[in-house]
PDB file of C-alpha atoms and ligand atoms in Angstrom:
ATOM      1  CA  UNK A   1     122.850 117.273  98.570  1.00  0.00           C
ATOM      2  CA  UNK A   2     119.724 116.971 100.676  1.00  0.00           C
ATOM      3  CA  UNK A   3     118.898 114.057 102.981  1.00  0.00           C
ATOM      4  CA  UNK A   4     117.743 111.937 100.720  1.00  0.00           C
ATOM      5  CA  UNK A   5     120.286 111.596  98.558  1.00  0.00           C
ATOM      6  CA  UNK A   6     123.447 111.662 101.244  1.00  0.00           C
ATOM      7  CA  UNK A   7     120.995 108.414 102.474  1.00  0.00           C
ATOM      8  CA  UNK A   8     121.267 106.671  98.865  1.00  0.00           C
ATOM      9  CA  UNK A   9     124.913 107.600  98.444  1.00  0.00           C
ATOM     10  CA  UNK A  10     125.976 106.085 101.545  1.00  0.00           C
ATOM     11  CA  UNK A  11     123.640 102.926 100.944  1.00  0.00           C
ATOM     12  CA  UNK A  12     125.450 102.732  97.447  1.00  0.00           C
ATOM     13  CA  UNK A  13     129.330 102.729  99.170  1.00  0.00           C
ATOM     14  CA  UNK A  14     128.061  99.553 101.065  1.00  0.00           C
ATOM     15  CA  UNK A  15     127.244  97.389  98.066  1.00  0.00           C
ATOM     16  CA  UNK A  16     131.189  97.062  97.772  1.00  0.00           C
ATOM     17  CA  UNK A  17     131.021  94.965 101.042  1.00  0.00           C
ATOM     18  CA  UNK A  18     128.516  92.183  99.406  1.00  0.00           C
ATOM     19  CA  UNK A  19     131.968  90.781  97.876  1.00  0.00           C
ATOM     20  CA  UNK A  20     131.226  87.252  97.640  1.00  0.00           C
ATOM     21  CA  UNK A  21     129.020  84.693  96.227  1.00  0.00           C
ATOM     22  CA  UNK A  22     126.183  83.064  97.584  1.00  0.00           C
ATOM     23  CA  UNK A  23     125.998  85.511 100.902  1.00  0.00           C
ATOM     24  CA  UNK A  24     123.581  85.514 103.335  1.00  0.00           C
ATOM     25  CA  UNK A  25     123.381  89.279 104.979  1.00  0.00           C
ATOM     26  CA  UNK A  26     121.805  90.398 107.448  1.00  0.00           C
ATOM     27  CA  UNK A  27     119.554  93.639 106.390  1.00  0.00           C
ATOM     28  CA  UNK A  28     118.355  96.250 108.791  1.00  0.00           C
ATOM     29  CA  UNK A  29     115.553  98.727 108.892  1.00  0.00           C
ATOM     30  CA  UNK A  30     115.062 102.509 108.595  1.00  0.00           C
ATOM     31  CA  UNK A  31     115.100 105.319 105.601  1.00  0.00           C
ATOM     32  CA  UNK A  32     118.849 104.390 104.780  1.00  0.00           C
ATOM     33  CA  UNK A  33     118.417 100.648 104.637  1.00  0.00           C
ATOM     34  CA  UNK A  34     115.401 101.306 102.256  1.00  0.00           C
ATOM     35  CA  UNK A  35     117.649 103.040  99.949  1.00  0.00           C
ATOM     36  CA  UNK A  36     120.043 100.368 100.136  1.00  0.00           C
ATOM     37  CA  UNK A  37     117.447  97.534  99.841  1.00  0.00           C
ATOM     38  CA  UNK A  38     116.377  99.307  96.735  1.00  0.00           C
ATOM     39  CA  UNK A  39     119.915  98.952  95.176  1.00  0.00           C
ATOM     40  CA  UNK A  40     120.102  95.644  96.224  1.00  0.00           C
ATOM     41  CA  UNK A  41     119.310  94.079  92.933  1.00  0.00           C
ATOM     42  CA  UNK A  42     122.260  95.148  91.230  1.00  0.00           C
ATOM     43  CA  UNK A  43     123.999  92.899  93.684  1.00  0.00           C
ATOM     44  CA  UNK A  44     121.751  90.156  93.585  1.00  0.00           C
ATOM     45  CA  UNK A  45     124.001  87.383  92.087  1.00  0.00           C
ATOM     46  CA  UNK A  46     126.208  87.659  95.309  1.00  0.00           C
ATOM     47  CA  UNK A  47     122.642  87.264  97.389  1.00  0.00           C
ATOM     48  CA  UNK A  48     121.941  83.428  98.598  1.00  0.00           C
ATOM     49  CA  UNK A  49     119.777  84.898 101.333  1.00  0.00           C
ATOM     50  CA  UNK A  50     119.062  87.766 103.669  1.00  0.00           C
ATOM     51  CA  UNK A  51     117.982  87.655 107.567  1.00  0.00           C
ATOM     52  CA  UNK A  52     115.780  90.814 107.730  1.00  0.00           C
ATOM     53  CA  UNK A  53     115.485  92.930 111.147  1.00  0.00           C
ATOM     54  CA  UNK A  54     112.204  93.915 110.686  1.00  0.00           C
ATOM     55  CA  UNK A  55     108.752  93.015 108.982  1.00  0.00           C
ATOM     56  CA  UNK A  56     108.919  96.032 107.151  1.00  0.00           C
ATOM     57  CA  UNK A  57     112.743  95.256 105.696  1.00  0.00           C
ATOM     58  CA  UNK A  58     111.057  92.021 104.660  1.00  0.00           C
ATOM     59  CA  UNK A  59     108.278  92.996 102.982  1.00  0.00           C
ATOM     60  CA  UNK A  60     110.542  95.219 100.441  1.00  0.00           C
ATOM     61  CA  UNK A  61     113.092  92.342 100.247  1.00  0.00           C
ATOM     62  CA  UNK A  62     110.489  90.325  99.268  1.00  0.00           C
ATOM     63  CA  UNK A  63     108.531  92.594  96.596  1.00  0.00           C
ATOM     64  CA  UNK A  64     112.209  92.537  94.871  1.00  0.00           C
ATOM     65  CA  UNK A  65     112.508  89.050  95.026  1.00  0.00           C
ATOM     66  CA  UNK A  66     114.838  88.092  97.472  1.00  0.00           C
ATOM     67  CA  UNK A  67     115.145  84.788  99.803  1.00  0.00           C
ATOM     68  CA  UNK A  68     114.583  86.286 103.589  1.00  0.00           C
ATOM     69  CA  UNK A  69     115.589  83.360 105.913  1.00  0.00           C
ATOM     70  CA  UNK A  70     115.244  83.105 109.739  1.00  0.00           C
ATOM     71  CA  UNK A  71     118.385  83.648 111.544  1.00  0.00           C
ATOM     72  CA  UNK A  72     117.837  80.228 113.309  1.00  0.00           C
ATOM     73  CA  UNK A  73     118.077  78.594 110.018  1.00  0.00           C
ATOM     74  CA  UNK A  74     121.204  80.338 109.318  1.00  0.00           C
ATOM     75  CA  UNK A  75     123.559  80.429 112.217  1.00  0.00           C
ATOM     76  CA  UNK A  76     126.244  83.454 112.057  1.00  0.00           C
ATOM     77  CA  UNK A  77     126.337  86.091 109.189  1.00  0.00           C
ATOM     78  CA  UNK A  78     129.408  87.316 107.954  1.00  0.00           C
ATOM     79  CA  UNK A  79     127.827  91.047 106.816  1.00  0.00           C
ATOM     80  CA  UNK A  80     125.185  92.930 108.646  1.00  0.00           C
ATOM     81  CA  UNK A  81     124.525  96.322 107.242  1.00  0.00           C
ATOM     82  CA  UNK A  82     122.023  98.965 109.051  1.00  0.00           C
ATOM     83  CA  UNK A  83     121.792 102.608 109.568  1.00  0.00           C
ATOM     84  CA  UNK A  84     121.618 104.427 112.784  1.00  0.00           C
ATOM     85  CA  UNK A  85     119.852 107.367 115.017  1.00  0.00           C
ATOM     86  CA  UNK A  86     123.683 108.417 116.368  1.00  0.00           C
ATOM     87  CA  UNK A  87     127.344 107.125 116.108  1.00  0.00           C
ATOM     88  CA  UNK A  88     130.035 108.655 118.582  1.00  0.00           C
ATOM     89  CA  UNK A  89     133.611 108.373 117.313  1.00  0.00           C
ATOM     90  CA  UNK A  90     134.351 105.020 118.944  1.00  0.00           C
ATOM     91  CA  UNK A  91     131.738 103.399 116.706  1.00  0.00           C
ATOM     92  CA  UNK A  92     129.028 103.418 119.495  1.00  0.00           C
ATOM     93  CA  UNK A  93     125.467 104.030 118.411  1.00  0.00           C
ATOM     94  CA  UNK A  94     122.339 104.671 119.338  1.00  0.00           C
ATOM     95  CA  UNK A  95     119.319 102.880 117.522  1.00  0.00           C
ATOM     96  CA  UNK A  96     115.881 101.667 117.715  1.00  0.00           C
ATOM     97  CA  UNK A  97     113.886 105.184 116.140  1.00  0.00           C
ATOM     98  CA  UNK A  98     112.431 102.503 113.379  1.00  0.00           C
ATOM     99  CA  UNK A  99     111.317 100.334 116.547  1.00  0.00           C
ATOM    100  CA  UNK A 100     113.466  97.471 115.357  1.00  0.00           C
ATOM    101  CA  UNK A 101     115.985  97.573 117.996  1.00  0.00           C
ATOM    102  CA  UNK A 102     115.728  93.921 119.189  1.00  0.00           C
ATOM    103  CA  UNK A 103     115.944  92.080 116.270  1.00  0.00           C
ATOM    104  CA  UNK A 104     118.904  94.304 115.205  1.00  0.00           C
ATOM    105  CA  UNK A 105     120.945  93.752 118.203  1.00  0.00           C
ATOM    106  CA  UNK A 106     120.597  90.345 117.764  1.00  0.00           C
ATOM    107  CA  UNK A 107     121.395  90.136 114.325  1.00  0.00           C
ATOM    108  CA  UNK A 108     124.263  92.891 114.583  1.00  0.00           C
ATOM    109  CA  UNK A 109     125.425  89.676 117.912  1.00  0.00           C
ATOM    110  CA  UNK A 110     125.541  87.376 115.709  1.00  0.00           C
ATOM    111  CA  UNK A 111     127.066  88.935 112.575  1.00  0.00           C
ATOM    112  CA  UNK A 112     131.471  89.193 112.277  1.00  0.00           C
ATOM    113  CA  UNK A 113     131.035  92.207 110.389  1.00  0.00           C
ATOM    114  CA  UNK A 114     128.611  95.027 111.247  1.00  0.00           C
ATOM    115  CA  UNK A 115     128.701  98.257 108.642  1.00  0.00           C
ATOM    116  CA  UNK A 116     126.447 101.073 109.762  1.00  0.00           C
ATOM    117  CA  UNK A 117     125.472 103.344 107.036  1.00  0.00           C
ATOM    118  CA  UNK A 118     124.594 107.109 108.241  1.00  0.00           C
ATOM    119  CA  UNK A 119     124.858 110.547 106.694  1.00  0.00           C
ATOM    120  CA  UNK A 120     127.120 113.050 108.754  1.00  0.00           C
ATOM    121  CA  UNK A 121     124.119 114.324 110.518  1.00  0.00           C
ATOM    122  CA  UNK A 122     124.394 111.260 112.657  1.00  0.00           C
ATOM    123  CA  UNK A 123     127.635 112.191 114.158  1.00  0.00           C
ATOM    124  CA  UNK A 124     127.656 113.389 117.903  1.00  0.00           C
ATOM    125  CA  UNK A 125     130.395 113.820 120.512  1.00  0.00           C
ATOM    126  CA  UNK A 126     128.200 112.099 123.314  1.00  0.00           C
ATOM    127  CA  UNK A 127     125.176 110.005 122.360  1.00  0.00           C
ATOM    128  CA  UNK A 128     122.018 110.934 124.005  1.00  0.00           C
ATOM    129  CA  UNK A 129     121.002 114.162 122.176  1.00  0.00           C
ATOM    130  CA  UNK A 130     118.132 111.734 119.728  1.00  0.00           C
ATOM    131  CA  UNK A 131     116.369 110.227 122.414  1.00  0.00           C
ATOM    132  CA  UNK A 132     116.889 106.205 123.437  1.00  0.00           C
ATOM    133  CA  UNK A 133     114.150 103.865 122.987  1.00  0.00           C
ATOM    134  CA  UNK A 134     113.503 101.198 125.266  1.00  0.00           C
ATOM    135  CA  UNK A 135     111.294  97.773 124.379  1.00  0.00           C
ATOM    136  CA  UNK A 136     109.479  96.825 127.075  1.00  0.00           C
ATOM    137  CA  UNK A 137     107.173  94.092 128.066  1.00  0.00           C
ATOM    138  CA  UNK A 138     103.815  96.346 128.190  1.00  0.00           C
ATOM    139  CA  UNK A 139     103.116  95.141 131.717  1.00  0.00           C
ATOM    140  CA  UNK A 140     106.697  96.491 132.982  1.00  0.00           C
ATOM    141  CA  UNK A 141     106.365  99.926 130.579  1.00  0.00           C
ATOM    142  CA  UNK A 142     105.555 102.513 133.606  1.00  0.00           C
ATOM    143  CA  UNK A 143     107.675 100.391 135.889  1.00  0.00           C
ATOM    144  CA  UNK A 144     110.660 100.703 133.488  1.00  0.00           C
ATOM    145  CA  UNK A 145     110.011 103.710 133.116  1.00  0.00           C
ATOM    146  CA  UNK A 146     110.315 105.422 136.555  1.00  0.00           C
ATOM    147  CA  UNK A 147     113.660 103.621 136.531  1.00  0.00           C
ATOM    148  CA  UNK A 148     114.900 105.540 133.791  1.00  0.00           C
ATOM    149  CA  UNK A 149     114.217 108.768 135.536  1.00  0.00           C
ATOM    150  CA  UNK A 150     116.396 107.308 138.194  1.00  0.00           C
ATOM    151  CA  UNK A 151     119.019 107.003 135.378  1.00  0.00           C
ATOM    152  CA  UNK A 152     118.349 111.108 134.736  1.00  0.00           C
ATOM    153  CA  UNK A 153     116.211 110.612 131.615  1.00  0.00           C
ATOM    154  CA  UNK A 154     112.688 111.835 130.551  1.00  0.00           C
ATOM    155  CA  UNK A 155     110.799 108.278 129.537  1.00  0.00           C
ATOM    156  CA  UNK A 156     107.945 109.171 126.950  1.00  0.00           C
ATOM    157  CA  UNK A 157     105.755 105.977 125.728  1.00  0.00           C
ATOM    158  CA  UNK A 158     105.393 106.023 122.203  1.00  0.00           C
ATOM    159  CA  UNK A 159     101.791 105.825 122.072  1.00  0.00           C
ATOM    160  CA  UNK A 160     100.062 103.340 119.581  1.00  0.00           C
ATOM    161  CA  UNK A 161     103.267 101.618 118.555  1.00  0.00           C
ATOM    162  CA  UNK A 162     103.803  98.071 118.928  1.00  0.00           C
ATOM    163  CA  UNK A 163     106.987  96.345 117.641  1.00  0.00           C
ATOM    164  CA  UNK A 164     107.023  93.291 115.477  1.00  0.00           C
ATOM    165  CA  UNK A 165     107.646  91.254 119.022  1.00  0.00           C
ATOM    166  CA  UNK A 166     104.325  92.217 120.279  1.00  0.00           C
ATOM    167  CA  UNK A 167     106.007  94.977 123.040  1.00  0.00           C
ATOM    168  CA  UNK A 168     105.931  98.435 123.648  1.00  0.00           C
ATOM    169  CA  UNK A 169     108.860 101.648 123.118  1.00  0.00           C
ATOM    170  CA  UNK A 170     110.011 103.998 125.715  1.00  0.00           C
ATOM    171  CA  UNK A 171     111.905 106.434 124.250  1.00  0.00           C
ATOM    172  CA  UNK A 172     113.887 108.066 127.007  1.00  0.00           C
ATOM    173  CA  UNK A 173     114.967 112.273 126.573  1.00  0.00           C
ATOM    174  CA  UNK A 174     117.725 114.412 127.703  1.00  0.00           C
ATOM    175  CA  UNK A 175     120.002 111.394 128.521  1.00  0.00           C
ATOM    176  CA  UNK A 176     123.539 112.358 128.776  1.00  0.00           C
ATOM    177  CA  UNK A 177     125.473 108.857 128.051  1.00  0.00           C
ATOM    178  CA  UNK A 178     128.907 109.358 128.994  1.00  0.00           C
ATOM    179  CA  UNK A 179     129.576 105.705 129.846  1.00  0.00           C
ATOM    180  CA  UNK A 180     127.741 103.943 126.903  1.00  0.00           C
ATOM    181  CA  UNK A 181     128.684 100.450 127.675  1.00  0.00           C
ATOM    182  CA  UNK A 182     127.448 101.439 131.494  1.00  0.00           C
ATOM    183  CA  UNK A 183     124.724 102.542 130.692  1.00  0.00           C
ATOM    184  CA  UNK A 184     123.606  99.644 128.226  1.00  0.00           C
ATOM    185  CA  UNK A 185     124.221  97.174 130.672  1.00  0.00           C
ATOM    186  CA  UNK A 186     122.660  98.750 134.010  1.00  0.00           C
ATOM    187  CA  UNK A 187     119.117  99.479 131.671  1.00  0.00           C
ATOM    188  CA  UNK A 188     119.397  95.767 130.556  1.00  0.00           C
ATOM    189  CA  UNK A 189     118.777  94.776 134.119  1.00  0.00           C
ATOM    190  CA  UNK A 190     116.096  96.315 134.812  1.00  0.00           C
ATOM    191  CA  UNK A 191     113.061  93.833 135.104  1.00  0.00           C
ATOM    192  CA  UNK A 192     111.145  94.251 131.936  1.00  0.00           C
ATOM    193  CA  UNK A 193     113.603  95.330 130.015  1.00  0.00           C
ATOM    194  CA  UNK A 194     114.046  93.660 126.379  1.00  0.00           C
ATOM    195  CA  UNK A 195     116.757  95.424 124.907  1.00  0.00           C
ATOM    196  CA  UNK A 196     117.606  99.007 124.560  1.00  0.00           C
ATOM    197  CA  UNK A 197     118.876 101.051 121.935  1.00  0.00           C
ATOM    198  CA  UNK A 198     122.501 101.262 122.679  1.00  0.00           C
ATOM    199  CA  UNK A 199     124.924  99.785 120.676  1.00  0.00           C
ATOM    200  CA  UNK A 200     128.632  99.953 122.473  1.00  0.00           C
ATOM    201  CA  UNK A 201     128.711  96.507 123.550  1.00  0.00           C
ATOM    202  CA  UNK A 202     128.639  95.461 119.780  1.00  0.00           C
ATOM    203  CA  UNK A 203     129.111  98.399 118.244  1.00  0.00           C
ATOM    204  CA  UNK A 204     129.832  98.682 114.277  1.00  0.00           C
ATOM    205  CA  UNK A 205     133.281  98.083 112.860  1.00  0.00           C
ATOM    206  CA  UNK A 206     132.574 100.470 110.120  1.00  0.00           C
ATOM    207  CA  UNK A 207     131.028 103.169 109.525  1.00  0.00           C
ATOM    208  CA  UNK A 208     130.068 105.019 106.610  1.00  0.00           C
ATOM    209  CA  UNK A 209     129.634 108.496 106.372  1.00  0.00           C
ATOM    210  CA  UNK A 210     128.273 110.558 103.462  1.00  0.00           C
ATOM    211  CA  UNK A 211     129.038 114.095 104.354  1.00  0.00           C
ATOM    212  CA  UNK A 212     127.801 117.340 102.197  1.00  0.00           C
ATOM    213  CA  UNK A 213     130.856 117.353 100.318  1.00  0.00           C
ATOM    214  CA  UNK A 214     129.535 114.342  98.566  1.00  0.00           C
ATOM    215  CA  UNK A 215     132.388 112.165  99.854  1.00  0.00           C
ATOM    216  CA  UNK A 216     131.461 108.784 102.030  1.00  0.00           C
ATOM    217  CA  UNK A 217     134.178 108.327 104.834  1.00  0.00           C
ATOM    218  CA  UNK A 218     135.275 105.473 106.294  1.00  0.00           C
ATOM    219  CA  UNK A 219     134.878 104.767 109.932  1.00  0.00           C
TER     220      UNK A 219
HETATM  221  C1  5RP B 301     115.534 101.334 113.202  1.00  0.00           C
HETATM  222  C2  5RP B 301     116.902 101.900 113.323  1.00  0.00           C
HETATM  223  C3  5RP B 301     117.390 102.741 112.198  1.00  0.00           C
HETATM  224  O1  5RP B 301     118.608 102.232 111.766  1.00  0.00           O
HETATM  225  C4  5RP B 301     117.580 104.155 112.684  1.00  0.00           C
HETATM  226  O2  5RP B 301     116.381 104.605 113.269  1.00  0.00           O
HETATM  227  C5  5RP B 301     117.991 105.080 111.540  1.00  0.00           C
HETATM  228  O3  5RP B 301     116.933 105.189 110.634  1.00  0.00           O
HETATM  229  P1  5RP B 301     117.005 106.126 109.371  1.00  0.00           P
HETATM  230  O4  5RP B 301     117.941 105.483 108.407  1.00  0.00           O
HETATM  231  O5  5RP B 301     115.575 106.163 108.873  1.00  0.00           O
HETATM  232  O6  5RP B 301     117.476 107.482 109.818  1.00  0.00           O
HETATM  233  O7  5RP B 301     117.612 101.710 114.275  1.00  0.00           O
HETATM  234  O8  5RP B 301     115.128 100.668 114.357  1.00  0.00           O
END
């Protein structure tokens, strides 16, 4: 199976967790949520509303005719389901290559359930190898990142991308995370600072695998 189709299979395992009626999910962004937004519609009688994480995830939504709510109007979700740049064995990830990062870690906060979808090409023993993005304020980006250097990291600004809060992305290299809940919180405080990519904090409570076997494991 290439790529492509380990992403669909794994977005197809997590319909099963849209189990009730009249849900209101929280939907994330990336290649593998496409997929899954794309199968969406054989769920959609289980579908009140969705809280999107990104202005892209909306737009397709949308186009298919779903209901995308603020999370303010909502309060807490009982489902969120996203994909992933890296998941340790603990359940920790690393996110944020889509950009979304913020609104996903807030949505991922305020959901009970949190089901990451990946393909087993996501799977590392330490997280660090895909590099971390940062948001920043832009007036705090170099700032930031000379701090990250500190941290033993190699900050590179992605150039000419601006997230759907108006900031910029560092994505920092070479990081060896050993300590992922340290690390999350000691990059939080730095001045400037609007989220960062890791997820150990809240990490997911499931994953899904699809591995080359054509199997999707539970995590
Ligand atoms: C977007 C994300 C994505 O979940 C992550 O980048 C994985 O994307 P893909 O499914 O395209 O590999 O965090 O901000």
């Amino acid at each position: 199976m290439n790529s492509e189709q380990l992403k669909k299979q794994v977005a197809e395992a997590a319909l099963a967790y849209i189990n009730d009626f009249d849900m209101i999910i929280g939907i994330g962004t990336g290649s593998t949520v496409n997929h899954l937004i794309d199968l969406l519609p054989q769920v959609k009688n289980r579908i009140e509303a969705v809280v999107s994480s990104s202005e892209e995830s909306t737009k397709r939504l949308q186009a298919l005719g779903f209901k995308v709510k603020e999370l303010n109007q909502t309060g807490d979700l009982s489902l969120y389901i996203d994909g992933a740049d890296e998941a340790d064995a603990h359940n920790r990830l690393t996110k944020g290559g889509g950009g979304a990062l913020t609104r996903e870690k807030i949505i991922a906060a305020a959901s009970q359930q949190f089901v990451c979808i990946i393909d087993e090409s996501k799977q590392v023993d330490v997280l660090g190898k895909y590099p971390l993005p940062i948001e920043v304020l832009p007036m705090a980006r170099s700032y930031v990142a000379r701090q990250t250097v500190k941290l033993g990291g190699q900050p590179i600004y992605r150039d000419g991308f601006v997230t759907d809060n108006g900031n910029q992305i560092i994505d920092i290299h070479n990081l060896k995370i050993l300590d992922p809940v340290e690390l999350e919180n000691k990059i939080n405080q730095i001045p400037g600072v609007v989220t960062n990519g890791l997820f150990a904090q809240r990490k997911a409570d499931v994953i899904l695998v699809a591995n080359h076997d054509g199997e999707v494991v539970k995590q």
